[in-house]
Amino acid sequence: GAGVSQSPSNKVTEKGKDVELRCDPISGHTALYWYRQSLGQGLEFLIYFQGNSAPDKSGLPSDRFSAERTGGSVSTLTIQRTQQEDSAVYLCASSPFYGGQGADTQYFGPGTRLTVL
Amino acid sequence: AQKITQTQPGMFVQEKEAVTLDCTYDTSDPSYGLFWYKQPSSGEMIFLIYQGSYDQQNATEGRYSLNFQKARKSANLVISASQLGDSAMYFCAMREILSGGSYIPTFGRGTSLIVHP
């Protein structure tokens, strides 16, 4: 079946502009995760959704970052007034969450490479 | 304190030999999951193997096996018969259930593996 998809694959924007990044999880996956990966670095957890609700938003780096998920499916990560330090690859992952052992294995999308000039 | 520690920033191995990538973790959650992911230069995160904290046997998936030593809080990845295509970044990750019931996944900084012909 189809995997996790993300759009756009690349986004170049000017400092101060708002951007929206989209994630389409694997159908039926209850949990959805957003991460940020700067060049040569590990993954920085941003937020996760269980259904449409986000139990923990503590990973969001500032109030310029927000995310929502609708219909238990598509999620949008919005960055307002982008800064150069926001430049990174933003990865989305989904997992079944329920279903026993290993059900929280995360399957990743290809990522969105964001460049803020 | 880091929850996931990968002490080897880079590893080299000869093709067809086995290699062990180290991972230690820190948690007080009795129920947790450990994961390994591979990230080739293309950037996609590929799930390799999962180990649950209650699993009695070490997980295996083809050429990948997880050397799980619970008392030492260690979850090393063993790749047997290395192939050139195994050259990539490898991330160890852990899932815990935090107070309040939220799942926050934690990733290590990664180990870069280079397989020589």
GROMACS .gro file of C-alpha atoms in nm:
model
  234
    1GLY     CA    1   0.000   0.000   0.000
    2ALA     CA    2   0.095   0.366  -0.015
    3GLY     CA    3   0.346   0.493   0.235
    4VAL     CA    4   0.365   0.826   0.413
    5SER     CA    5   0.374   1.116   0.172
    6GLN     CA    6   0.484   1.472   0.231
    7SER     CA    7   0.453   1.787   0.028
    8PRO     CA    8   0.621   1.986  -0.094
    9SER     CA    9   0.945   1.791  -0.123
   10ASN     CA   10   1.139   2.116  -0.131
   11LYS     CA   11   1.043   2.463  -0.016
   12VAL     CA   12   1.250   2.777  -0.048
   13THR     CA   13   1.112   3.083   0.122
   14GLU     CA   14   1.219   3.424   0.233
   15LYS     CA   15   1.276   3.513   0.595
   16GLY     CA   16   0.956   3.634   0.756
   17LYS     CA   17   0.719   3.442   0.529
   18ASP     CA   18   0.481   3.172   0.654
   19VAL     CA   19   0.506   2.815   0.526
   20GLU     CA   20   0.280   2.512   0.544
   21LEU     CA   21   0.410   2.159   0.526
   22ARG     CA   22   0.174   1.872   0.463
   23CYS     CA   23   0.183   1.509   0.568
   24ASP     CA   24  -0.041   1.226   0.447
   25PRO     CA   25   0.000   0.927   0.679
   26ILE     CA   26  -0.051   0.564   0.595
   27SER     CA   27  -0.422   0.493   0.583
   28GLY     CA   28  -0.552   0.368   0.917
   29HIS     CA   29  -0.253   0.484   1.118
   30THR     CA   30  -0.374   0.650   1.434
   31ALA     CA   31  -0.055   0.824   1.541
   32LEU     CA   32   0.132   1.089   1.344
   33TYR     CA   33   0.466   1.247   1.434
   34TRP     CA   34   0.659   1.550   1.316
   35TYR     CA   35   1.038   1.578   1.345
   36ARG     CA   36   1.301   1.825   1.236
   37GLN     CA   37   1.644   1.720   1.118
   38SER     CA   38   1.911   1.979   1.065
   39LEU     CA   39   2.204   1.903   0.836
   40GLY     CA   40   2.411   1.618   0.975
   41GLN     CA   41   2.209   1.601   1.295
   42GLY     CA   42   1.973   1.357   1.458
   43LEU     CA   43   1.599   1.389   1.477
   44GLU     CA   44   1.439   1.657   1.689
   45PHE     CA   45   1.089   1.561   1.799
   46LEU     CA   46   0.835   1.837   1.744
   47ILE     CA   47   0.485   1.706   1.806
   48TYR     CA   48   0.272   1.396   1.779
   49PHE     CA   49  -0.098   1.339   1.722
   50GLN     CA   50  -0.314   1.063   1.855
   51GLY     CA   51  -0.612   1.088   1.627
   52ASN     CA   52  -0.676   1.459   1.587
   53SER     CA   53  -0.543   1.563   1.926
   54ALA     CA   54  -0.187   1.646   2.021
   55PRO     CA   55  -0.119   1.523   2.377
   56ASP     CA   56   0.222   1.683   2.390
   57LYS     CA   57   0.329   2.002   2.217
   58SER     CA   58   0.638   2.061   2.426
   59GLY     CA   59   0.872   1.981   2.139
   60LEU     CA   60   0.762   2.275   1.928
   61PRO     CA   61   1.060   2.514   1.931
   62SER     CA   62   0.860   2.836   1.952
   63ASP     CA   63   0.510   2.977   1.924
   64ARG     CA   64   0.579   3.038   1.555
   65PHE     CA   65   0.530   2.665   1.505
   66SER     CA   66   0.187   2.506   1.506
   67ALA     CA   67   0.036   2.188   1.375
   68GLU     CA   68  -0.306   2.044   1.322
   69ARG     CA   69  -0.454   1.720   1.206
   70THR     CA   70  -0.798   1.679   1.060
   71GLY     CA   71  -1.014   1.373   1.010
   72GLY     CA   72  -0.755   1.160   1.180
   73SER     CA   73  -0.555   1.174   0.859
   74VAL     CA   74  -0.375   1.466   0.696
   75SER     CA   75  -0.159   1.692   0.912
   76THR     CA   76  -0.023   2.038   0.845
   77LEU     CA   77   0.279   2.190   1.015
   78THR     CA   78   0.279   2.568   0.992
   79ILE     CA   79   0.578   2.789   1.055
   80GLN     CA   80   0.501   3.157   1.082
   81ARG     CA   81   0.752   3.436   1.022
   82THR     CA   82   1.021   3.190   0.920
   83GLN     CA   83   1.377   3.244   1.034
   84GLN     CA   84   1.699   3.115   0.880
   85GLU     CA   85   1.746   2.875   1.172
   86ASP     CA   86   1.422   2.704   1.066
   87SER     CA   87   1.604   2.565   0.763
   88ALA     CA   88   1.603   2.187   0.797
   89VAL     CA   89   1.437   1.873   0.671
   90TYR     CA   90   1.097   1.821   0.829
   91LEU     CA   91   1.005   1.456   0.858
   92CYS     CA   92   0.664   1.311   0.922
   93ALA     CA   93   0.598   0.958   1.045
   94SER     CA   94   0.290   0.755   1.123
   95SER     CA   95   0.224   0.441   1.320
   96PRO     CA   96  -0.072   0.214   1.385
   97PHE     CA   97  -0.028   0.280   1.758
   98TYR     CA   98  -0.276   0.011   1.858
   99GLY     CA   99  -0.233  -0.355   1.780
  100GLY     CA  100   0.014  -0.502   2.022
  101GLN     CA  101   0.387  -0.546   1.999
  102GLY     CA  102   0.561  -0.313   1.765
  103ALA     CA  103   0.240  -0.132   1.676
  104ASP     CA  104   0.410   0.195   1.751
  105THR     CA  105   0.675   0.136   1.487
  106GLN     CA  106   0.697   0.459   1.294
  107TYR     CA  107   0.703   0.472   0.917
  108PHE     CA  108   0.856   0.785   0.775
  109GLY     CA  109   0.779   1.002   0.479
  110PRO     CA  110   1.049   1.134   0.245
  111GLY     CA  111   1.059   1.470   0.421
  112THR     CA  112   1.030   1.834   0.318
  113ARG     CA  113   1.353   2.024   0.279
  114LEU     CA  114   1.291   2.381   0.393
  115THR     CA  115   1.537   2.655   0.307
  116VAL     CA  116   1.485   3.000   0.450
  117LEU     CA  117   1.683   3.268   0.271
  118ALA     CA  118   2.085   1.325   3.053
  119GLN     CA  119   2.047   1.169   2.715
  120LYS     CA  120   1.793   0.894   2.694
  121ILE     CA  121   1.953   0.729   2.393
  122THR     CA  122   2.329   0.721   2.358
  123GLN     CA  123   2.510   0.615   2.045
  124THR     CA  124   2.879   0.648   2.125
  125GLN     CA  125   3.013   0.572   1.777
  126PRO     CA  126   2.982   0.871   1.547
  127GLY     CA  127   3.141   0.671   1.264
  128MET     CA  128   3.213   0.307   1.191
  129PHE     CA  129   3.394   0.134   0.908
  130VAL     CA  130   3.354  -0.229   0.808
  131GLN     CA  131   3.478  -0.449   0.528
  132GLU     CA  132   3.219  -0.587   0.291
  133LYS     CA  133   3.087  -0.929   0.399
  134GLU     CA  134   3.200  -0.882   0.758
  135ALA     CA  135   2.969  -0.832   1.056
  136VAL     CA  136   2.945  -0.503   1.243
  137THR     CA  137   2.790  -0.400   1.574
  138LEU     CA  138   2.646  -0.054   1.629
  139ASP     CA  139   2.614   0.042   1.994
  140CYS     CA  140   2.311   0.187   2.166
  141THR     CA  141   2.243   0.239   2.534
  142TYR     CA  142   1.925   0.382   2.677
  143ASP     CA  143   1.789   0.525   2.997
  144THR     CA  144   1.433   0.485   3.114
  145SER     CA  145   1.233   0.409   3.425
  146ASP     CA  146   0.934   0.297   3.222
  147PRO     CA  147   0.895  -0.084   3.258
  148SER     CA  148   0.722  -0.103   2.922
  149TYR     CA  149   0.921   0.043   2.638
  150GLY     CA  150   1.016  -0.027   2.282
  151LEU     CA  151   1.347   0.003   2.106
  152PHE     CA  152   1.390   0.063   1.736
  153TRP     CA  153   1.664   0.093   1.480
  154TYR     CA  154   1.633   0.300   1.166
  155LYS     CA  155   1.859   0.338   0.865
  156GLN     CA  156   1.895   0.667   0.682
  157PRO     CA  157   2.086   0.644   0.354
  158SER     CA  158   2.216   0.952   0.177
  159SER     CA  159   1.879   0.985   0.002
  160GLY     CA  160   1.739   1.097   0.338
  161GLU     CA  161   1.455   0.851   0.387
  162MET     CA  162   1.424   0.686   0.728
  163ILE     CA  163   1.387   0.311   0.695
  164PHE     CA  164   1.262   0.099   0.983
  165LEU     CA  165   1.490  -0.198   1.045
  166ILE     CA  166   1.403  -0.378   1.365
  167TYR     CA  167   1.200  -0.356   1.687
  168GLN     CA  168   1.254  -0.495   2.037
  169GLY     CA  169   0.994  -0.478   2.311
  170SER     CA  170   1.107  -0.453   2.671
  171TYR     CA  171   0.925  -0.773   2.761
  172ASP     CA  172   1.055  -0.974   2.469
  173GLN     CA  173   1.249  -1.273   2.593
  174GLN     CA  174   1.439  -1.329   2.272
  175ASN     CA  175   1.653  -1.094   2.069
  176ALA     CA  176   1.477  -0.958   1.763
  177THR     CA  177   1.603  -1.062   1.421
  178GLU     CA  178   1.511  -0.940   1.073
  179GLY     CA  179   1.714  -1.095   0.796
  180ARG     CA  180   2.073  -0.976   0.832
  181TYR     CA  181   1.979  -0.750   1.123
  182SER     CA  182   1.967  -0.863   1.481
  183LEU     CA  183   1.931  -0.672   1.802
  184ASN     CA  184   2.153  -0.771   2.094
  185PHE     CA  185   1.921  -0.678   2.379
  186GLN     CA  186   2.081  -0.672   2.724
  187LYS     CA  187   1.811  -0.538   2.950
  188ALA     CA  188   2.013  -0.524   3.270
  189ARG     CA  189   2.278  -0.318   3.095
  190LYS     CA  190   2.015  -0.111   2.912
  191SER     CA  191   2.185  -0.187   2.588
  192ALA     CA  192   2.029  -0.254   2.246
  193ASN     CA  193   2.308  -0.298   1.996
  194LEU     CA  194   2.237  -0.357   1.629
  195VAL     CA  195   2.431  -0.634   1.460
  196ILE     CA  196   2.451  -0.636   1.082
  197SER     CA  197   2.584  -0.961   0.944
  198ALA     CA  198   2.752  -1.001   0.604
  199SER     CA  199   2.775  -0.626   0.539
  200GLN     CA  200   2.692  -0.501   0.192
  201LEU     CA  201   2.793  -0.179   0.019
  202GLY     CA  202   2.430  -0.069   0.034
  203ASP     CA  203   2.445  -0.079   0.413
  204SER     CA  204   2.647   0.243   0.410
  205ALA     CA  205   2.419   0.492   0.584
  206MET     CA  206   2.338   0.666   0.911
  207TYR     CA  207   2.184   0.438   1.171
  208PHE     CA  208   1.962   0.571   1.446
  209CYS     CA  209   1.859   0.397   1.765
  210ALA     CA  210   1.528   0.509   1.911
  211MET     CA  211   1.315   0.440   2.214
  212ARG     CA  212   0.947   0.473   2.287
  213GLU     CA  213   0.836   0.534   2.644
  214ILE     CA  214   0.503   0.602   2.801
  215LEU     CA  215   0.546   0.918   3.000
  216SER     CA  216   0.330   1.024   3.291
  217GLY     CA  217   0.003   1.136   3.146
  218GLY     CA  218   0.014   0.858   2.891
  219SER     CA  219   0.185   1.039   2.609
  220TYR     CA  220   0.430   0.858   2.387
  221ILE     CA  221   0.740   1.061   2.320
  222PRO     CA  222   0.987   0.893   2.090
  223THR     CA  223   1.354   0.965   2.147
  224PHE     CA  224   1.626   0.921   1.888
  225GLY     CA  225   1.999   0.893   1.933
  226ARG     CA  226   2.243   1.112   1.742
  227GLY     CA  227   2.318   0.834   1.499
  228THR     CA  228   2.618   0.634   1.379
  229SER     CA  229   2.755   0.671   1.030
  230LEU     CA  230   2.846   0.332   0.883
  231ILE     CA  231   3.072   0.303   0.582
  232VAL     CA  232   3.115  -0.034   0.416
  233HIS     CA  233   3.439  -0.076   0.223
  234PRO     CA  234   3.463  -0.311  -0.077
   0.00000   0.00000   0.00000
